[in-house]
């Protein structure tokens, strides 16, 4: 959707503080990486993250047990989308964070359709709990994660169009990593299985194995298979880091390295996602940041 840049009148410092607080609270690894950007890019990243986090919170923190619950969540998402469109087109909104995000979209010329794809994926979460094949899951991941990589590419800047292909791959890699880490939580709290049903079946598994937290040699083999897929996506994504403008490479390399390390933590746990939710400690993040620095300089 093409739109002339509107006039914005809002308390930008207060909106930035709120956006930064959202990122710090909900995305600790993202926040750590974001702090490695120059200040202007930090602010823009906080605006983008806050924009995508708000509807994600609507989906994840609202009861979705009855048809009435689902309809209420869909209506909240629809209302959010309409308020976002108003902010983007007119600069006006009842939510200063949306004004901040709209201002960022216009300043960095982020295609509006990326936001539409993201909101479409959030609505998809209200009615789809399983995915028949990886192609179906990838379609969901495009809207829920790959477009965020595309948004960030526009913030950082790039010269070659193929940069966007690598950015999408990083979105897929990070999202698949999330799904592997959070298999148990996604099912127990939200009745969602973000794993392809046909690939589960190939390893003699079903959603019942996830429901019952049944970890077996087959389950381990399945996790290793998905982990290898994610690692390949990181390799393909990292090849695009040198194509980004220089000031953004270190932060992106750090985000990629930190998320990739989650796979290593899962491997240390025997690829069993059920005992506890794996995470990297602050000392581990510091060491990984050194590795990311080298990656950003290649």
mmCIF file of C-alpha atoms in Angstrom:
data_model
loop_
_atom_site.group_PDB
_atom_site.id
_atom_site.type_symbol
_atom_site.label_atom_id
_atom_site.label_comp_id
_atom_site.label_asym_id
_atom_site.label_seq_id
_atom_site.Cartn_x
_atom_site.Cartn_y
_atom_site.Cartn_z
ATOM 1 C CA UNK A 1 0.000 0.000 0.000
ATOM 2 C CA UNK A 2 1.534 3.284 -1.123
ATOM 3 C CA UNK A 3 1.028 6.189 1.252
ATOM 4 C CA UNK A 4 2.504 9.665 1.488
ATOM 5 C CA UNK A 5 4.453 10.288 4.668
ATOM 6 C CA UNK A 6 1.999 11.837 7.150
ATOM 7 C CA UNK A 7 2.694 14.410 9.834
ATOM 8 C CA UNK A 8 3.397 12.821 13.197
ATOM 9 C CA UNK A 9 2.628 14.454 16.522
ATOM 10 C CA UNK A 10 3.285 12.287 19.571
ATOM 11 C CA UNK A 11 5.639 11.973 22.514
ATOM 12 C CA UNK A 12 8.439 10.182 20.684
ATOM 13 C CA UNK A 13 10.789 9.814 23.705
ATOM 14 C CA UNK A 14 7.994 8.215 25.753
ATOM 15 C CA UNK A 15 7.048 5.899 22.872
ATOM 16 C CA UNK A 16 10.686 4.882 22.478
ATOM 17 C CA UNK A 17 10.956 4.124 26.177
ATOM 18 C CA UNK A 18 7.871 1.917 25.946
ATOM 19 C CA UNK A 19 9.133 0.151 22.817
ATOM 20 C CA UNK A 20 12.544 -0.431 24.373
ATOM 21 C CA UNK A 21 10.904 -1.825 27.522
ATOM 22 C CA UNK A 22 8.847 -4.248 25.400
ATOM 23 C CA UNK A 23 11.989 -5.486 23.656
ATOM 24 C CA UNK A 24 13.988 -5.755 26.883
ATOM 25 C CA UNK A 25 11.232 -7.744 28.606
ATOM 26 C CA UNK A 26 10.157 -10.092 25.831
ATOM 27 C CA UNK A 27 13.256 -10.527 23.672
ATOM 28 C CA UNK A 28 16.361 -10.766 25.819
ATOM 29 C CA UNK A 29 18.623 -12.159 23.080
ATOM 30 C CA UNK A 30 17.192 -9.694 20.568
ATOM 31 C CA UNK A 31 17.718 -6.846 23.027
ATOM 32 C CA UNK A 32 21.309 -7.883 23.661
ATOM 33 C CA UNK A 33 21.958 -7.900 19.902
ATOM 34 C CA UNK A 34 20.081 -4.652 19.334
ATOM 35 C CA UNK A 35 22.399 -2.826 21.740
ATOM 36 C CA UNK A 36 25.208 -3.458 19.236
ATOM 37 C CA UNK A 37 23.568 -1.222 16.630
ATOM 38 C CA UNK A 38 24.291 2.510 16.441
ATOM 39 C CA UNK A 39 21.709 4.421 18.497
ATOM 40 C CA UNK A 40 19.506 5.402 15.564
ATOM 41 C CA UNK A 41 19.245 1.788 14.436
ATOM 42 C CA UNK A 42 18.592 0.698 18.018
ATOM 43 C CA UNK A 43 15.594 3.018 18.159
ATOM 44 C CA UNK A 44 14.261 1.797 14.816
ATOM 45 C CA UNK A 45 14.688 -1.839 15.853
ATOM 46 C CA UNK A 46 12.831 -1.233 19.117
ATOM 47 C CA UNK A 47 9.958 0.268 17.114
ATOM 48 C CA UNK A 48 9.777 -2.726 14.770
ATOM 49 C CA UNK A 49 10.011 -5.261 17.592
ATOM 50 C CA UNK A 50 7.323 -3.521 19.645
ATOM 51 C CA UNK A 51 5.039 -3.466 16.606
ATOM 52 C CA UNK A 52 5.316 -7.221 16.039
ATOM 53 C CA UNK A 53 5.208 -8.071 19.737
ATOM 54 C CA UNK A 54 1.892 -6.375 20.472
ATOM 55 C CA UNK A 55 -0.289 -8.618 18.251
ATOM 56 C CA UNK A 56 1.816 -11.639 19.195
ATOM 57 C CA UNK A 57 0.918 -10.980 22.825
ATOM 58 C CA UNK A 58 -2.772 -10.787 21.895
ATOM 59 C CA UNK A 59 -2.553 -14.295 20.428
ATOM 60 C CA UNK A 60 -0.341 -15.910 23.044
ATOM 61 C CA UNK A 61 -1.857 -14.435 26.203
ATOM 62 C CA UNK A 62 -5.563 -14.608 25.413
ATOM 63 C CA UNK A 63 -7.695 -17.677 26.177
ATOM 64 C CA UNK A 64 -8.519 -19.561 22.975
ATOM 65 C CA UNK A 65 -10.496 -22.485 24.349
ATOM 66 C CA UNK A 66 -13.945 -21.752 22.933
ATOM 67 C CA UNK A 67 -15.274 -20.390 19.631
ATOM 68 C CA UNK A 68 -16.192 -17.192 21.480
ATOM 69 C CA UNK A 69 -12.609 -16.872 22.738
ATOM 70 C CA UNK A 70 -11.230 -17.304 19.240
ATOM 71 C CA UNK A 71 -13.655 -14.795 17.786
ATOM 72 C CA UNK A 72 -12.697 -12.276 20.459
ATOM 73 C CA UNK A 73 -8.988 -12.688 19.702
ATOM 74 C CA UNK A 74 -9.586 -12.366 15.960
ATOM 75 C CA UNK A 75 -11.551 -9.181 16.595
ATOM 76 C CA UNK A 76 -8.728 -7.786 18.728
ATOM 77 C CA UNK A 77 -6.270 -8.528 15.934
ATOM 78 C CA UNK A 78 -8.592 -6.949 13.375
ATOM 79 C CA UNK A 79 -8.907 -3.856 15.555
ATOM 80 C CA UNK A 80 -5.140 -3.730 15.940
ATOM 81 C CA UNK A 81 -4.712 -3.969 12.163
ATOM 82 C CA UNK A 82 -7.173 -1.139 11.589
ATOM 83 C CA UNK A 83 -5.444 1.043 14.177
ATOM 84 C CA UNK A 84 -2.110 0.268 12.536
ATOM 85 C CA UNK A 85 -3.439 1.220 9.101
ATOM 86 C CA UNK A 86 -4.712 4.502 10.549
ATOM 87 C CA UNK A 87 -1.315 5.239 12.092
ATOM 88 C CA UNK A 88 0.478 4.420 8.843
ATOM 89 C CA UNK A 89 -1.823 6.472 6.624
ATOM 90 C CA UNK A 90 -2.590 9.464 8.842
ATOM 91 C CA UNK A 91 0.069 9.472 11.556
ATOM 92 C CA UNK A 92 -2.700 9.353 14.156
ATOM 93 C CA UNK A 93 -3.324 6.585 16.677
ATOM 94 C CA UNK A 94 -4.485 5.992 20.210
ATOM 95 C CA UNK A 95 -1.250 4.060 20.744
ATOM 96 C CA UNK A 96 2.014 6.007 20.585
ATOM 97 C CA UNK A 97 4.014 2.850 19.831
ATOM 98 C CA UNK A 98 2.029 2.429 16.619
ATOM 99 C CA UNK A 99 2.803 6.024 15.687
ATOM 100 C CA UNK A 100 6.467 5.325 16.375
ATOM 101 C CA UNK A 101 6.311 2.196 14.218
ATOM 102 C CA UNK A 102 4.518 4.022 11.396
ATOM 103 C CA UNK A 103 7.102 6.793 11.496
ATOM 104 C CA UNK A 104 9.820 4.137 11.273
ATOM 105 C CA UNK A 105 8.091 2.389 8.352
ATOM 106 C CA UNK A 106 7.993 5.630 6.392
ATOM 107 C CA UNK A 107 11.513 6.759 7.301
ATOM 108 C CA UNK A 108 13.123 3.493 6.211
ATOM 109 C CA UNK A 109 10.669 2.762 3.399
ATOM 110 C CA UNK A 110 9.706 -0.617 4.781
ATOM 111 C CA UNK A 111 7.086 -2.144 2.456
ATOM 112 C CA UNK A 112 3.693 -1.973 4.135
ATOM 113 C CA UNK A 113 2.800 -5.458 2.938
ATOM 114 C CA UNK A 114 5.345 -6.937 5.350
ATOM 115 C CA UNK A 115 3.173 -5.788 8.227
ATOM 116 C CA UNK A 116 0.085 -7.232 6.535
ATOM 117 C CA UNK A 117 1.821 -10.595 6.133
ATOM 118 C CA UNK A 118 2.767 -10.577 9.802
ATOM 119 C CA UNK A 119 -0.761 -9.804 10.975
ATOM 120 C CA UNK A 120 -2.125 -12.479 8.649
ATOM 121 C CA UNK A 121 0.144 -15.030 10.342
ATOM 122 C CA UNK A 122 -1.085 -13.926 13.767
ATOM 123 C CA UNK A 123 -4.681 -14.478 12.669
ATOM 124 C CA UNK A 124 -3.654 -17.878 11.291
ATOM 125 C CA UNK A 125 -2.519 -18.795 14.809
ATOM 126 C CA UNK A 126 -6.097 -18.416 16.031
ATOM 127 C CA UNK A 127 -7.455 -21.225 13.861
ATOM 128 C CA UNK A 128 -4.547 -23.456 12.816
ATOM 129 C CA UNK A 129 -2.797 -25.690 15.337
ATOM 130 C CA UNK A 130 -1.091 -28.246 13.071
ATOM 131 C CA UNK A 131 0.821 -28.252 9.776
ATOM 132 C CA UNK A 132 0.652 -31.134 7.325
ATOM 133 C CA UNK A 133 4.020 -30.579 5.643
ATOM 134 C CA UNK A 134 7.077 -28.356 5.886
ATOM 135 C CA UNK A 135 5.876 -26.251 2.963
ATOM 136 C CA UNK A 136 2.766 -25.382 4.988
ATOM 137 C CA UNK A 137 4.859 -24.513 8.035
ATOM 138 C CA UNK A 138 7.209 -22.421 5.914
ATOM 139 C CA UNK A 139 4.218 -20.457 4.642
ATOM 140 C CA UNK A 140 3.331 -19.596 8.219
ATOM 141 C CA UNK A 141 6.958 -18.824 9.093
ATOM 142 C CA UNK A 142 7.194 -16.394 6.197
ATOM 143 C CA UNK A 143 4.575 -14.177 7.810
ATOM 144 C CA UNK A 144 5.577 -14.734 11.420
ATOM 145 C CA UNK A 145 9.361 -14.501 11.068
ATOM 146 C CA UNK A 146 10.835 -14.100 7.577
ATOM 147 C CA UNK A 147 9.164 -10.728 7.067
ATOM 148 C CA UNK A 148 10.881 -9.504 10.244
ATOM 149 C CA UNK A 149 14.208 -10.278 8.599
ATOM 150 C CA UNK A 150 13.009 -8.323 5.577
ATOM 151 C CA UNK A 151 11.965 -5.385 7.766
ATOM 152 C CA UNK A 152 15.376 -5.366 9.440
ATOM 153 C CA UNK A 153 17.153 -5.413 6.082
ATOM 154 C CA UNK A 154 15.416 -2.171 5.164
ATOM 155 C CA UNK A 155 16.418 -0.616 8.486
ATOM 156 C CA UNK A 156 20.071 -1.568 8.086
ATOM 157 C CA UNK A 157 20.313 -0.964 4.364
ATOM 158 C CA UNK A 158 21.630 -3.101 1.519
ATOM 159 C CA UNK A 159 22.610 -2.800 -2.133
ATOM 160 C CA UNK A 160 21.897 -6.176 -3.701
ATOM 161 C CA UNK A 161 18.336 -7.573 -3.931
ATOM 162 C CA UNK A 162 19.578 -11.076 -3.087
ATOM 163 C CA UNK A 163 20.254 -9.761 0.440
ATOM 164 C CA UNK A 164 16.547 -10.221 1.098
ATOM 165 C CA UNK A 165 16.719 -13.939 0.309
ATOM 166 C CA UNK A 166 19.338 -14.378 3.027
ATOM 167 C CA UNK A 167 17.294 -12.265 5.446
ATOM 168 C CA UNK A 168 14.312 -14.557 4.948
ATOM 169 C CA UNK A 169 16.497 -17.573 5.675
ATOM 170 C CA UNK A 170 17.573 -16.049 8.991
ATOM 171 C CA UNK A 171 13.922 -15.551 9.910
ATOM 172 C CA UNK A 172 13.180 -19.183 9.091
ATOM 173 C CA UNK A 173 16.243 -20.381 11.035
ATOM 174 C CA UNK A 174 15.375 -18.422 14.168
ATOM 175 C CA UNK A 175 11.723 -19.403 14.069
ATOM 176 C CA UNK A 176 12.504 -23.081 13.581
ATOM 177 C CA UNK A 177 14.934 -22.837 16.505
ATOM 178 C CA UNK A 178 12.138 -21.359 18.618
ATOM 179 C CA UNK A 179 9.798 -24.164 17.605
ATOM 180 C CA UNK A 180 12.329 -26.853 18.536
ATOM 181 C CA UNK A 181 13.079 -25.257 21.897
ATOM 182 C CA UNK A 182 9.408 -24.618 22.692
ATOM 183 C CA UNK A 183 7.774 -27.835 21.441
ATOM 184 C CA UNK A 184 6.517 -28.670 24.930
ATOM 185 C CA UNK A 185 5.340 -25.180 25.852
ATOM 186 C CA UNK A 186 3.577 -24.595 22.532
ATOM 187 C CA UNK A 187 1.550 -27.767 22.969
ATOM 188 C CA UNK A 188 0.853 -27.648 26.693
ATOM 189 C CA UNK A 189 -0.109 -23.964 26.782
ATOM 190 C CA UNK A 190 -1.554 -23.418 23.302
ATOM 191 C CA UNK A 191 -2.310 -26.850 21.786
ATOM 192 C CA UNK A 192 -0.068 -26.000 18.833
ATOM 193 C CA UNK A 193 2.344 -28.302 17.023
ATOM 194 C CA UNK A 194 4.724 -26.328 14.848
ATOM 195 C CA UNK A 195 6.240 -29.469 13.365
ATOM 196 C CA UNK A 196 5.266 -31.005 10.000
ATOM 197 C CA UNK A 197 2.911 -33.936 10.563
ATOM 198 C CA UNK A 198 4.301 -35.886 7.607
ATOM 199 C CA UNK A 199 7.833 -35.602 8.978
ATOM 200 C CA UNK A 200 6.710 -36.653 12.440
ATOM 201 C CA UNK A 201 5.109 -39.710 10.829
ATOM 202 C CA UNK A 202 8.330 -40.463 8.939
ATOM 203 C CA UNK A 203 9.990 -40.881 12.344
ATOM 204 C CA UNK A 204 7.063 -42.955 13.703
ATOM 205 C CA UNK A 205 5.809 -40.027 15.769
ATOM 206 C CA UNK A 206 2.592 -38.040 16.143
ATOM 207 C CA UNK A 207 1.290 -35.119 18.159
ATOM 208 C CA UNK A 208 0.501 -37.651 20.917
ATOM 209 C CA UNK A 209 4.229 -38.097 21.524
ATOM 210 C CA UNK A 210 4.454 -34.361 22.152
ATOM 211 C CA UNK A 211 1.289 -34.344 24.249
ATOM 212 C CA UNK A 212 2.599 -37.171 26.438
ATOM 213 C CA UNK A 213 6.166 -35.804 26.525
ATOM 214 C CA UNK A 214 7.323 -39.165 25.214
ATOM 215 C CA UNK A 215 11.007 -38.827 24.341
ATOM 216 C CA UNK A 216 12.315 -41.832 22.439
ATOM 217 C CA UNK A 217 15.154 -42.678 20.035
ATOM 218 C CA UNK A 218 12.763 -41.807 17.206
ATOM 219 C CA UNK A 219 12.015 -38.442 18.790
ATOM 220 C CA UNK A 220 15.713 -37.723 19.162
ATOM 221 C CA UNK A 221 16.304 -38.616 15.516
ATOM 222 C CA UNK A 222 13.468 -36.283 14.524
ATOM 223 C CA UNK A 223 14.949 -33.431 16.576
ATOM 224 C CA UNK A 224 18.382 -34.019 15.049
ATOM 225 C CA UNK A 225 16.835 -33.902 11.581
ATOM 226 C CA UNK A 226 15.092 -30.601 12.274
ATOM 227 C CA UNK A 227 18.216 -29.222 13.969
ATOM 228 C CA UNK A 228 20.271 -30.011 10.864
ATOM 229 C CA UNK A 229 17.684 -28.187 8.758
ATOM 230 C CA UNK A 230 17.934 -25.138 11.014
ATOM 231 C CA UNK A 231 21.747 -25.204 10.896
ATOM 232 C CA UNK A 232 21.643 -25.238 7.099
ATOM 233 C CA UNK A 233 19.323 -22.229 7.175
ATOM 234 C CA UNK A 234 21.783 -20.363 9.421
ATOM 235 C CA UNK A 235 24.597 -21.122 6.977
ATOM 236 C CA UNK A 236 22.555 -19.761 4.076
ATOM 237 C CA UNK A 237 21.462 -16.736 6.105
ATOM 238 C CA UNK A 238 24.953 -15.864 7.322
ATOM 239 C CA UNK A 239 26.185 -15.710 3.741
ATOM 240 C CA UNK A 240 24.091 -12.556 3.420
ATOM 241 C CA UNK A 241 25.600 -10.661 6.363
ATOM 242 C CA UNK A 242 28.407 -9.120 4.228
ATOM 243 C CA UNK A 243 25.713 -7.769 1.900
ATOM 244 C CA UNK A 244 24.222 -5.574 4.640
ATOM 245 C CA UNK A 245 25.457 -2.055 5.286
ATOM 246 C CA UNK A 246 28.491 -2.245 7.561
ATOM 247 C CA UNK A 247 26.971 -0.617 10.656
ATOM 248 C CA UNK A 248 24.387 -3.387 10.994
ATOM 249 C CA UNK A 249 26.481 -6.489 10.393
ATOM 250 C CA UNK A 250 27.771 -7.080 13.928
ATOM 251 C CA UNK A 251 24.323 -6.943 15.534
ATOM 252 C CA UNK A 252 22.825 -9.301 12.950
ATOM 253 C CA UNK A 253 25.761 -11.698 13.261
ATOM 254 C CA UNK A 254 25.289 -11.661 17.035
ATOM 255 C CA UNK A 255 21.561 -12.388 16.817
ATOM 256 C CA UNK A 256 22.255 -15.257 14.426
ATOM 257 C CA UNK A 257 25.039 -16.661 16.617
ATOM 258 C CA UNK A 258 23.023 -16.450 19.844
ATOM 259 C CA UNK A 259 20.018 -18.188 18.334
ATOM 260 C CA UNK A 260 22.141 -20.821 16.660
ATOM 261 C CA UNK A 261 23.668 -21.563 20.068
ATOM 262 C CA UNK A 262 20.219 -22.632 21.308
ATOM 263 C CA UNK A 263 20.528 -25.628 19.002
ATOM 264 C CA UNK A 264 23.826 -26.443 20.681
ATOM 265 C CA UNK A 265 22.146 -26.279 24.085
ATOM 266 C CA UNK A 266 19.447 -28.653 22.856
ATOM 267 C CA UNK A 267 22.128 -31.020 21.600
ATOM 268 C CA UNK A 268 23.823 -30.905 25.019
ATOM 269 C CA UNK A 269 20.456 -31.910 26.488
ATOM 270 C CA UNK A 270 20.381 -34.936 24.181
ATOM 271 C CA UNK A 271 17.911 -33.154 21.866
ATOM 272 C CA UNK A 272 15.246 -33.665 24.536
ATOM 273 C CA UNK A 273 13.065 -30.514 24.684
ATOM 274 C CA UNK A 274 10.962 -31.681 27.637
ATOM 275 C CA UNK A 275 13.072 -31.443 30.837
ATOM 276 C CA UNK A 276 13.577 -27.674 30.679
ATOM 277 C CA UNK A 277 13.572 -24.746 28.286
ATOM 278 C CA UNK A 278 17.161 -24.230 27.205
ATOM 279 C CA UNK A 279 18.775 -20.789 27.154
ATOM 280 C CA UNK A 280 22.198 -19.177 27.020
ATOM 281 C CA UNK A 281 23.675 -17.483 30.079
ATOM 282 C CA UNK A 282 25.178 -13.993 30.051
ATOM 283 C CA UNK A 283 28.774 -15.315 30.174
ATOM 284 C CA UNK A 284 27.940 -17.585 27.231
ATOM 285 C CA UNK A 285 26.483 -14.616 25.353
ATOM 286 C CA UNK A 286 29.727 -12.689 25.860
ATOM 287 C CA UNK A 287 31.789 -15.540 24.398
ATOM 288 C CA UNK A 288 29.349 -15.945 21.513
ATOM 289 C CA UNK A 289 29.535 -12.215 20.813
ATOM 290 C CA UNK A 290 33.256 -12.639 20.150
ATOM 291 C CA UNK A 291 32.458 -15.330 17.596
ATOM 292 C CA UNK A 292 29.851 -13.058 16.044
ATOM 293 C CA UNK A 293 32.416 -10.264 15.723
ATOM 294 C CA UNK A 294 34.594 -12.548 13.612
ATOM 295 C CA UNK A 295 31.586 -13.608 11.549
ATOM 296 C CA UNK A 296 30.652 -9.975 10.885
ATOM 297 C CA UNK A 297 34.166 -9.268 9.570
ATOM 298 C CA UNK A 298 34.355 -12.092 7.053
#
